[in-house]
Amino acid sequence: MLKGCRTLDYKNDSALPAIEGGRPVRDKMLPYARQLIEQDDIDAVTEVLRSDWLTTGPTVAEFERRFAARVGARYAVAVSSGTAALHAACFAAGLGRGDEVITSPLTFVASANCALFLGAKPVFADIDPDTYNIDPAEIEKKITAQTKAIIPVHFTGQPCDLDAIHDIARRCKLSVIEDAAHALGAEYKGRPVGGLSDMTVFSFHPVKHITTGEGGMVTTNDEELYQWLLLFRNHGITRDPEMMTENHGPWYYEALDLGFNYRLTDIQAALGLSQLRKLDRFLARRRAIAAIYNEAFAQIPAVRIPWQAPYGRTAWHLYVLSLNLEQLKKDRAEIFAALRAENIGVNVHYIPVYRHPYYRWLGDPDSCSLQGFYCYQAEELYRRLITLPLFPAMTDRDAADVVAAVRKVLARAAA
Ligand SMILES: *Cc1c(COP(=O)(O)O)cnc(C)c1O
């Protein structure tokens, strides 16, 4: 009798969301993303620590060569972060005061900040409600005589509609800088993302596909852009006699422009090289987990799984669910809190960039309004999005926990 009661209690307890006092699906928080570092990664780094070179040297050169080959680009320039890569690409594209740069509002602030670093103005073109990527028709609407570049962001790793974007760029003489921070290993019409536009930018932050701690890369097929990128990474300094205005001797170098110290170290590049060798395995694992989620959630009317356009193959940096709020009696914040209580480290990507106070002040310094920036589809999606954990070190058991927690929380929230 007593035993029966206990069983009943336990059953009720596990069906009840943790946020209402039930037992959480997991005891320990599962993060939304994290790096996967193995012994050979550690060995590669310690080998460099024992060598003559610590900062930018032969290992960076090797990392650049292998990376360029992997993404199908002629040149790659390694820098200290994805943000530095965006800054360098905007510099190489010649952006400056008064220029306008069109990007997506549904991205990390760095995709727009890079224009501001050079005195240019970011302009937000709304997203496509199916792919969540920048909508080429919306780009057209935002083009002015000042527009100089487009920064399409491959949100979650799904490639943007690049043919349509390149067509606009060709007609209006604009540079295209792809923000592929989510898209290492993604393909557009069967070709890897990395050699398809003027420049492509990657990040090696620990949540991304491969990591160097902090780090980034710009790839290009254009020799002249390549030279500008090299210059910018190293204080604007050159030692190339063909580029210098004078030459006083072997010690001589010249600063030709205002660059930064955006160098990656050989220590980091060793980790990057080691990680790059594992990219295919990491991608396969991401795809397997995404397939588990797709299968589990496709038939749940309260959520929409990520739709994939036929021209692309996503790299699955993020797995985002869009809540069908009309079918729920709880909002995103409540569902977010309920999933966190189950120890599922959900996240939200992204707060539309123009909503950040710094951007509101830029848009209208007096009233702090969203005037001039507001994007309807990005707003609609922002209310609904929730990012589920997805990273190569996740086990099937971890994925099953996520599925169980989402099912449990949504069942309780169903209207
Ligand atoms: C991570 C990220 C960046 C910035 O990269 P860091 O290496 O963190 O500087 C830029 N854009 C997007 C879309 C990102 O996700």
CSV table of C-alpha atoms and ligand atoms in Angstrom, one decimal:
chain,number,residue,atom,x,y,z
A,1,MET,CA,0.0,0.0,0.0
A,2,LEU,CA,2.6,2.4,1.1
A,3,LYS,CA,4.9,1.3,-1.7
A,4,GLY,CA,2.0,1.8,-4.2
A,5,CYS,CA,1.6,5.4,-2.9
A,6,ARG,CA,5.3,6.1,-3.4
A,7,THR,CA,5.2,4.8,-7.0
A,8,LEU,CA,2.2,7.1,-7.7
A,9,ASP,CA,4.0,10.1,-6.2
A,10,TYR,CA,7.0,9.5,-8.2
A,11,LYS,CA,5.0,9.3,-11.4
A,12,ASN,CA,3.2,12.5,-10.7
A,13,ASP,CA,6.5,14.1,-9.7
A,14,SER,CA,8.3,13.3,-13.0
A,15,ALA,CA,5.3,14.4,-15.1
A,16,LEU,CA,5.1,17.7,-13.2
A,17,PRO,CA,7.4,20.5,-14.6
A,18,ALA,CA,10.3,21.2,-12.3
A,19,ILE,CA,9.3,24.9,-12.3
A,20,GLU,CA,6.1,23.8,-10.5
A,21,GLY,CA,7.9,21.6,-8.0
A,22,GLY,CA,8.4,18.5,-10.1
A,23,ARG,CA,11.6,16.6,-10.6
A,24,PRO,CA,13.8,18.0,-13.3
A,25,VAL,CA,14.6,15.9,-16.3
A,26,ARG,CA,18.3,16.2,-15.5
A,27,ASP,CA,20.3,16.8,-12.4
A,28,LYS,CA,23.0,18.9,-14.1
A,29,MET,CA,22.6,21.8,-16.5
A,30,LEU,CA,23.2,20.9,-20.1
A,31,PRO,CA,24.7,24.0,-21.8
A,32,TYR,CA,23.4,25.2,-25.2
A,33,ALA,CA,26.9,24.9,-26.7
A,34,ARG,CA,30.5,24.1,-25.7
A,35,GLN,CA,33.8,23.1,-27.1
A,36,LEU,CA,35.1,19.5,-27.5
A,37,ILE,CA,38.8,19.4,-26.6
A,38,GLU,CA,40.6,16.0,-26.8
A,39,GLN,CA,44.1,14.9,-25.9
A,40,ASP,CA,45.5,15.4,-29.4
A,41,ASP,CA,44.3,19.1,-29.2
A,42,ILE,CA,46.2,19.5,-25.9
A,43,ASP,CA,49.3,17.8,-27.4
A,44,ALA,CA,49.3,20.1,-30.4
A,45,VAL,CA,49.2,23.2,-28.2
A,46,THR,CA,51.9,22.1,-25.8
A,47,GLU,CA,54.2,21.2,-28.8
A,48,VAL,CA,54.0,24.9,-29.9
A,49,LEU,CA,54.6,26.1,-26.4
A,50,ARG,CA,58.0,24.2,-26.5
A,51,SER,CA,58.9,25.7,-29.9
A,52,ASP,CA,60.6,28.9,-30.9
A,53,TRP,CA,57.4,30.6,-32.1
A,54,LEU,CA,54.5,31.6,-29.9
A,55,THR,CA,52.8,34.4,-31.9
A,56,THR,CA,52.0,34.5,-35.6
A,57,GLY,CA,54.4,32.1,-37.3
A,58,PRO,CA,54.6,28.9,-39.3
A,59,THR,CA,51.6,27.3,-37.5
A,60,VAL,CA,49.3,30.2,-38.4
A,61,ALA,CA,50.5,30.0,-42.0
A,62,GLU,CA,49.7,26.2,-42.0
A,63,PHE,CA,46.3,26.8,-40.4
A,64,GLU,CA,45.5,29.4,-43.0
A,65,ARG,CA,46.5,27.1,-45.9
A,66,ARG,CA,44.5,24.2,-44.6
A,67,PHE,CA,41.5,26.3,-43.8
A,68,ALA,CA,41.5,28.0,-47.2
A,69,ALA,CA,41.6,24.5,-48.9
A,70,ARG,CA,38.8,23.2,-46.7
A,71,VAL,CA,36.4,26.0,-47.6
A,72,GLY,CA,37.4,26.4,-51.2
A,73,ALA,CA,39.0,29.8,-51.1
A,74,ARG,CA,42.4,31.0,-52.5
A,75,TYR,CA,43.4,33.0,-49.4
A,76,ALA,CA,42.7,32.9,-45.7
A,77,VAL,CA,43.9,35.4,-43.1
A,78,ALA,CA,43.7,34.3,-39.5
A,79,VAL,CA,42.9,37.0,-36.9
A,80,SER,CA,42.2,37.3,-33.2
A,81,SER,CA,38.4,36.9,-33.3
A,82,GLY,CA,35.4,36.7,-35.6
A,83,THR,CA,34.7,40.3,-34.7
A,84,ALA,CA,38.3,41.3,-35.8
A,85,ALA,CA,37.6,39.3,-39.0
A,86,LEU,CA,34.5,41.4,-39.7
A,87,HIS,CA,36.4,44.6,-38.9
A,88,ALA,CA,39.2,43.6,-41.2
A,89,ALA,CA,36.8,42.6,-44.0
A,90,CYS,CA,35.0,45.9,-43.8
A,91,PHE,CA,38.3,47.8,-43.9
A,92,ALA,CA,39.5,45.7,-46.9
A,93,ALA,CA,36.2,46.5,-48.7
A,94,GLY,CA,37.0,50.2,-48.3
A,95,LEU,CA,34.2,51.1,-46.0
A,96,GLY,CA,34.3,54.6,-44.5
A,97,ARG,CA,32.4,57.5,-43.2
A,98,GLY,CA,29.0,58.1,-44.8
A,99,ASP,CA,28.8,54.6,-46.3
A,100,GLU,CA,25.9,52.3,-45.6
A,101,VAL,CA,26.1,48.5,-45.0
A,102,ILE,CA,23.1,46.3,-45.1
A,103,THR,CA,22.8,43.4,-42.7
A,104,SER,CA,20.3,41.2,-40.9
A,105,PRO,CA,18.8,42.3,-37.6
A,106,LEU,CA,18.7,38.7,-36.4
A,107,THR,CA,22.4,38.4,-35.5
A,108,PHE,CA,25.1,39.0,-33.0
A,109,VAL,CA,25.9,42.7,-32.6
A,110,ALA,CA,29.3,42.3,-34.2
A,111,SER,CA,27.8,41.8,-37.7
A,112,ALA,CA,26.6,45.4,-37.5
A,113,ASN,CA,29.3,46.9,-35.2
A,114,CYS,CA,31.9,46.2,-37.8
A,115,ALA,CA,30.4,48.9,-40.0
A,116,LEU,CA,30.4,51.4,-37.2
A,117,PHE,CA,34.0,50.7,-36.4
A,118,LEU,CA,34.8,52.4,-39.7
A,119,GLY,CA,32.3,55.2,-39.4
A,120,ALA,CA,29.9,53.5,-41.8
A,121,LYS,CA,26.2,53.1,-41.0
A,122,PRO,CA,24.5,49.7,-40.5
A,123,VAL,CA,21.1,49.4,-42.1
A,124,PHE,CA,18.9,46.4,-41.3
A,125,ALA,CA,16.9,44.5,-43.9
A,126,ASP,CA,14.2,42.2,-42.6
A,127,ILE,CA,14.5,38.5,-42.6
A,128,ASP,CA,12.6,35.8,-44.6
A,129,PRO,CA,10.1,34.2,-42.3
A,130,ASP,CA,10.9,30.7,-43.5
A,131,THR,CA,14.7,30.6,-43.5
A,132,TYR,CA,15.2,33.4,-40.9
A,133,ASN,CA,17.9,34.7,-43.1
A,134,ILE,CA,18.1,38.2,-44.7
A,135,ASP,CA,15.5,38.5,-47.4
A,136,PRO,CA,16.9,39.7,-50.8
A,137,ALA,CA,13.7,41.6,-51.6
A,138,GLU,CA,14.1,43.5,-48.3
A,139,ILE,CA,17.8,44.3,-49.2
A,140,GLU,CA,16.6,45.9,-52.4
A,141,LYS,CA,14.3,48.2,-50.5
A,142,LYS,CA,17.1,49.4,-48.3
A,143,ILE,CA,19.6,50.3,-51.0
A,144,THR,CA,20.6,54.0,-51.4
A,145,ALA,CA,23.3,55.9,-53.2
A,146,GLN,CA,25.4,55.4,-50.1
A,147,THR,CA,25.1,51.6,-49.9
A,148,LYS,CA,28.6,50.0,-50.3
A,149,ALA,CA,28.3,46.5,-48.9
A,150,ILE,CA,26.0,43.7,-47.8
A,151,ILE,CA,26.8,41.5,-44.8
A,152,PRO,CA,24.5,38.4,-45.1
A,153,VAL,CA,24.6,36.3,-42.0
A,154,HIS,CA,24.1,32.5,-42.4
A,155,PHE,CA,21.8,32.2,-39.3
A,156,THR,CA,22.2,28.9,-37.5
A,157,GLY,CA,24.5,27.7,-40.3
A,158,GLN,CA,21.9,27.7,-43.1
A,159,PRO,CA,23.3,29.5,-46.1
A,160,CYS,CA,21.5,32.7,-47.3
A,161,ASP,CA,20.1,33.0,-50.8
A,162,LEU,CA,23.5,33.9,-52.2
A,163,ASP,CA,22.6,33.9,-55.9
A,164,ALA,CA,19.9,36.6,-55.3
A,165,ILE,CA,22.3,38.6,-53.0
A,166,HIS,CA,25.1,38.4,-55.6
A,167,ASP,CA,22.7,39.5,-58.3
A,168,ILE,CA,21.9,42.7,-56.3
A,169,ALA,CA,25.5,43.3,-55.5
A,170,ARG,CA,26.5,43.1,-59.1
A,171,ARG,CA,23.8,45.5,-60.3
A,172,CYS,CA,24.5,48.0,-57.5
A,173,LYS,CA,28.3,47.5,-57.3
A,174,LEU,CA,28.3,46.4,-53.7
A,175,SER,CA,30.8,44.2,-51.8
A,176,VAL,CA,29.5,41.1,-50.2
A,177,ILE,CA,31.0,40.0,-46.9
A,178,GLU,CA,29.4,36.8,-45.6
A,179,ASP,CA,29.2,36.5,-41.9
A,180,ALA,CA,29.7,32.7,-41.7
A,181,ALA,CA,30.4,32.6,-38.0
A,182,HIS,CA,27.6,29.9,-37.8
A,183,ALA,CA,28.4,28.3,-41.2
A,184,LEU,CA,31.8,26.5,-41.2
A,185,GLY,CA,31.1,23.4,-43.2
A,186,ALA,CA,27.9,24.6,-44.7
A,187,GLU,CA,27.3,24.3,-48.5
A,188,TYR,CA,25.4,26.5,-51.0
A,189,LYS,CA,24.3,24.6,-54.1
A,190,GLY,CA,26.9,22.0,-53.4
A,191,ARG,CA,29.9,24.4,-52.9
A,192,PRO,CA,31.3,25.1,-49.4
A,193,VAL,CA,30.7,28.5,-47.9
A,194,GLY,CA,34.0,30.4,-47.9
A,195,GLY,CA,34.9,31.0,-51.5
A,196,LEU,CA,31.6,32.3,-52.9
A,197,SER,CA,31.6,36.1,-52.2
A,198,ASP,CA,34.2,38.9,-52.0
A,199,MET,CA,35.1,37.9,-48.5
A,200,THR,CA,33.7,35.4,-45.9
A,201,VAL,CA,34.2,35.7,-42.1
A,202,PHE,CA,34.5,32.8,-39.6
A,203,SER,CA,34.7,32.7,-35.8
A,204,PHE,CA,36.5,30.2,-33.6
A,205,HIS,CA,34.8,31.1,-30.3
A,206,PRO,CA,34.3,28.0,-28.2
A,207,VAL,CA,30.6,27.7,-29.0
A,208,LYS,CA,31.4,27.6,-32.8
A,209,HIS,CA,32.2,24.6,-35.0
A,210,ILE,CA,35.9,24.6,-34.2
A,211,THR,CA,37.7,26.7,-31.6
A,212,THR,CA,41.0,28.4,-31.0
A,213,GLY,CA,39.8,29.9,-27.6
A,214,GLU,CA,39.3,33.2,-29.4
A,215,GLY,CA,40.0,33.5,-33.1
A,216,GLY,CA,38.6,34.2,-36.5
A,217,MET,CA,39.4,34.0,-40.2
A,218,VAL,CA,38.7,35.9,-43.4
A,219,THR,CA,38.7,34.1,-46.7
A,220,THR,CA,38.8,35.6,-50.2
A,221,ASN,CA,39.8,34.7,-53.7
A,222,ASP,CA,41.0,38.3,-54.4
A,223,GLU,CA,44.7,38.9,-54.2
A,224,GLU,CA,44.3,42.7,-53.5
A,225,LEU,CA,41.7,42.1,-50.7
A,226,TYR,CA,44.1,39.6,-49.3
A,227,GLN,CA,46.9,42.2,-49.1
A,228,TRP,CA,44.6,44.7,-47.4
A,229,LEU,CA,43.6,42.1,-44.8
A,230,LEU,CA,47.3,41.2,-44.0
A,231,LEU,CA,48.1,44.9,-43.6
A,232,PHE,CA,45.1,45.6,-41.3
A,233,ARG,CA,45.9,42.6,-39.0
A,234,ASN,CA,49.4,44.0,-38.4
A,235,HIS,CA,49.1,47.7,-37.6
A,236,GLY,CA,48.9,48.6,-41.3
A,237,ILE,CA,52.6,47.7,-41.6
A,238,THR,CA,54.2,46.2,-44.6
A,239,ARG,CA,57.8,44.9,-45.2
A,240,ASP,CA,57.0,44.2,-48.9
A,241,PRO,CA,59.5,46.3,-51.0
A,242,GLU,CA,56.9,46.5,-53.8
A,243,MET,CA,54.3,48.1,-51.5
A,244,MET,CA,56.7,50.6,-49.7
A,245,THR,CA,57.3,54.2,-50.8
A,246,GLU,CA,61.0,54.1,-49.8
A,247,ASN,CA,63.4,51.5,-48.6
A,248,HIS,CA,66.2,52.4,-46.2
A,249,GLY,CA,67.6,48.9,-45.6
A,250,PRO,CA,66.8,45.5,-44.2
A,251,TRP,CA,65.4,46.9,-41.0
A,252,TYR,CA,62.9,49.1,-42.8
A,253,TYR,CA,59.1,48.8,-42.8
A,254,GLU,CA,56.3,51.2,-43.4
A,255,ALA,CA,52.9,51.8,-41.9
A,256,LEU,CA,50.7,52.4,-44.9
A,257,ASP,CA,47.4,52.6,-43.1
A,258,LEU,CA,45.8,52.6,-39.6
A,259,GLY,CA,45.7,48.9,-38.8
A,260,PHE,CA,45.3,47.0,-35.5
A,261,ASN,CA,47.1,44.2,-33.7
A,262,TYR,CA,44.6,41.5,-34.7
A,263,ARG,CA,47.1,38.7,-34.9
A,264,LEU,CA,46.3,35.1,-34.0
A,265,THR,CA,49.0,33.2,-32.1
A,266,ASP,CA,50.7,30.0,-33.2
A,267,ILE,CA,49.5,28.5,-29.9
A,268,GLN,CA,45.9,29.2,-31.0
A,269,ALA,CA,46.6,28.1,-34.6
A,270,ALA,CA,47.9,24.7,-33.3
A,271,LEU,CA,44.5,24.2,-31.6
A,272,GLY,CA,42.7,25.4,-34.8
A,273,LEU,CA,44.6,23.0,-37.0
A,274,SER,CA,43.9,20.1,-34.7
A,275,GLN,CA,40.2,21.0,-34.5
A,276,LEU,CA,40.0,21.5,-38.2
A,277,ARG,CA,40.9,17.8,-38.7
A,278,LYS,CA,37.8,16.9,-36.7
A,279,LEU,CA,35.4,19.2,-38.5
A,280,ASP,CA,33.7,16.4,-40.5
A,281,ARG,CA,33.1,14.4,-37.4
A,282,PHE,CA,31.8,17.4,-35.5
A,283,LEU,CA,29.5,18.3,-38.4
A,284,ALA,CA,28.2,14.7,-38.6
A,285,ARG,CA,27.4,14.7,-34.8
A,286,ARG,CA,25.6,18.1,-35.1
A,287,ARG,CA,23.5,16.7,-38.0
A,288,ALA,CA,22.7,13.5,-36.0
A,289,ILE,CA,21.4,15.5,-33.0
A,290,ALA,CA,19.5,17.9,-35.2
A,291,ALA,CA,17.8,14.9,-36.9
A,292,ILE,CA,16.8,13.6,-33.4
A,293,TYR,CA,15.2,16.9,-32.7
A,294,ASN,CA,13.5,17.2,-36.1
A,295,GLU,CA,12.0,13.8,-35.7
A,296,ALA,CA,10.8,14.4,-32.2
A,297,PHE,CA,9.3,17.8,-32.8
A,298,ALA,CA,8.0,17.7,-36.4
A,299,GLN,CA,4.5,16.5,-35.3
A,300,ILE,CA,4.1,18.9,-32.3
A,301,PRO,CA,1.8,21.7,-33.5
A,302,ALA,CA,3.0,24.1,-30.7
A,303,VAL,CA,6.4,24.4,-32.4
A,304,ARG,CA,7.9,24.9,-35.8
A,305,ILE,CA,11.2,23.1,-36.6
A,306,PRO,CA,13.9,24.9,-38.7
A,307,TRP,CA,12.9,24.9,-42.3
A,308,GLN,CA,15.7,24.3,-44.8
A,309,ALA,CA,15.8,25.9,-48.2
A,310,PRO,CA,16.7,23.4,-51.0
A,311,TYR,CA,19.7,25.4,-52.2
A,312,GLY,CA,21.7,25.0,-49.0
A,313,ARG,CA,23.1,22.4,-46.6
A,314,THR,CA,23.2,23.8,-43.1
A,315,ALA,CA,26.2,23.4,-40.8
A,316,TRP,CA,23.8,23.2,-37.8
A,317,HIS,CA,25.5,25.7,-35.5
A,318,LEU,CA,22.2,26.3,-33.7
A,319,TYR,CA,19.0,24.4,-33.4
A,320,VAL,CA,16.1,26.9,-32.9
A,321,LEU,CA,12.5,26.1,-32.3
A,322,SER,CA,9.9,28.7,-33.2
A,323,LEU,CA,7.0,28.6,-30.7
A,324,ASN,CA,3.5,28.6,-32.2
A,325,LEU,CA,2.3,31.1,-29.5
A,326,GLU,CA,-1.3,30.9,-30.8
A,327,GLN,CA,-1.4,27.3,-29.6
A,328,LEU,CA,0.2,28.0,-26.2
A,329,LYS,CA,-1.1,29.6,-23.1
A,330,LYS,CA,2.5,30.4,-22.0
A,331,ASP,CA,4.9,32.9,-23.6
A,332,ARG,CA,8.5,32.3,-24.6
A,333,ALA,CA,9.8,33.7,-21.3
A,334,GLU,CA,7.7,31.2,-19.3
A,335,ILE,CA,8.7,28.3,-21.5
A,336,PHE,CA,12.3,29.4,-21.4
A,337,ALA,CA,12.2,29.4,-17.6
A,338,ALA,CA,10.4,26.1,-17.4
A,339,LEU,CA,13.1,24.4,-19.6
A,340,ARG,CA,15.9,26.0,-17.6
A,341,ALA,CA,14.3,24.5,-14.5
A,342,GLU,CA,14.5,21.1,-16.1
A,343,ASN,CA,18.3,21.8,-16.4
A,344,ILE,CA,18.2,22.3,-20.1
A,345,GLY,CA,20.4,25.3,-21.0
A,346,VAL,CA,18.2,26.9,-23.6
A,347,ASN,CA,19.1,30.3,-25.0
A,348,VAL,CA,17.7,32.9,-27.3
A,349,HIS,CA,19.4,33.9,-30.6
A,350,TYR,CA,19.0,36.8,-31.2
A,351,ILE,CA,17.7,40.0,-29.7
A,352,PRO,CA,17.2,42.1,-32.9
A,353,VAL,CA,20.4,44.2,-33.1
A,354,TYR,CA,18.5,47.6,-33.4
A,355,ARG,CA,16.9,46.9,-30.0
A,356,HIS,CA,20.1,47.3,-28.1
A,357,PRO,CA,20.3,50.7,-26.4
A,358,TYR,CA,23.4,51.8,-28.3
A,359,TYR,CA,21.6,51.2,-31.6
A,360,ARG,CA,18.4,52.9,-30.3
A,361,TRP,CA,20.4,56.0,-29.5
A,362,LEU,CA,22.0,55.9,-33.0
A,363,GLY,CA,18.5,55.5,-34.6
A,364,ASP,CA,17.0,58.4,-32.8
A,365,PRO,CA,19.2,60.0,-30.0
A,366,ASP,CA,16.3,62.0,-28.6
A,367,SER,CA,13.6,59.5,-28.1
A,368,CYS,CA,15.5,56.2,-28.1
A,369,SER,CA,12.8,54.8,-30.4
A,370,LEU,CA,13.2,52.0,-32.9
A,371,GLN,CA,12.3,54.5,-35.6
A,372,GLY,CA,14.0,53.7,-38.9
A,373,PHE,CA,15.2,50.3,-37.8
A,374,TYR,CA,12.1,48.2,-36.9
A,375,CYS,CA,11.8,44.9,-38.9
A,376,TYR,CA,8.4,43.2,-38.7
A,377,GLN,CA,9.5,39.6,-39.3
A,378,ALA,CA,12.5,39.8,-37.0
A,379,GLU,CA,10.2,41.1,-34.3
A,380,GLU,CA,7.7,38.3,-34.8
A,381,LEU,CA,10.4,35.7,-34.7
A,382,TYR,CA,12.2,37.2,-31.7
A,383,ARG,CA,9.0,36.6,-29.6
A,384,ARG,CA,9.0,32.9,-30.5
A,385,LEU,CA,12.6,31.7,-30.8
A,386,ILE,CA,14.2,29.3,-28.4
A,387,THR,CA,17.6,27.7,-28.9
A,388,LEU,CA,18.1,24.1,-27.8
A,389,PRO,CA,21.4,22.6,-26.8
A,390,LEU,CA,23.5,21.4,-29.8
A,391,PHE,CA,27.2,20.6,-29.7
A,392,PRO,CA,29.3,17.6,-30.8
A,393,ALA,CA,30.1,16.4,-27.3
A,394,MET,CA,26.4,15.8,-26.6
A,395,THR,CA,25.4,12.2,-26.1
A,396,ASP,CA,22.2,10.6,-27.3
A,397,ARG,CA,21.1,10.5,-23.7
A,398,ASP,CA,21.6,14.3,-23.5
A,399,ALA,CA,19.5,14.7,-26.7
A,400,ALA,CA,16.8,12.4,-25.2
A,401,ASP,CA,16.8,14.6,-22.1
A,402,VAL,CA,16.2,17.7,-24.2
A,403,VAL,CA,13.4,16.0,-26.1
A,404,ALA,CA,11.8,14.8,-22.9
A,405,ALA,CA,12.0,18.2,-21.3
A,406,VAL,CA,10.5,20.0,-24.3
A,407,ARG,CA,7.7,17.5,-24.5
A,408,LYS,CA,6.9,17.8,-20.8
A,409,VAL,CA,7.0,21.6,-20.8
A,410,LEU,CA,5.0,22.0,-24.0
A,411,ALA,CA,2.3,19.5,-22.8
A,412,ARG,CA,1.8,21.6,-19.8
A,413,ALA,CA,1.7,24.9,-21.8
A,414,ALA,CA,-0.7,23.6,-24.5
A,415,ALA,CA,-3.7,25.8,-24.7
B,1,LIG,C1,30.2,34.5,-32.9
B,1,LIG,C2,29.7,35.5,-33.9
B,1,LIG,C3,30.5,36.6,-34.3
B,1,LIG,C4,31.7,37.1,-33.5
B,1,LIG,O1,32.7,36.2,-33.4
B,1,LIG,P1,33.7,36.4,-32.2
B,1,LIG,O2,34.8,35.4,-32.5
B,1,LIG,O3,33.0,36.0,-30.9
B,1,LIG,O4,34.3,37.7,-32.2
B,1,LIG,C5,30.0,37.4,-35.3
B,1,LIG,N1,28.8,37.1,-35.9
B,1,LIG,C6,28.1,36.0,-35.6
B,1,LIG,C7,26.8,35.8,-36.3
B,1,LIG,C8,28.5,35.2,-34.5
B,1,LIG,O5,27.7,34.2,-34.1
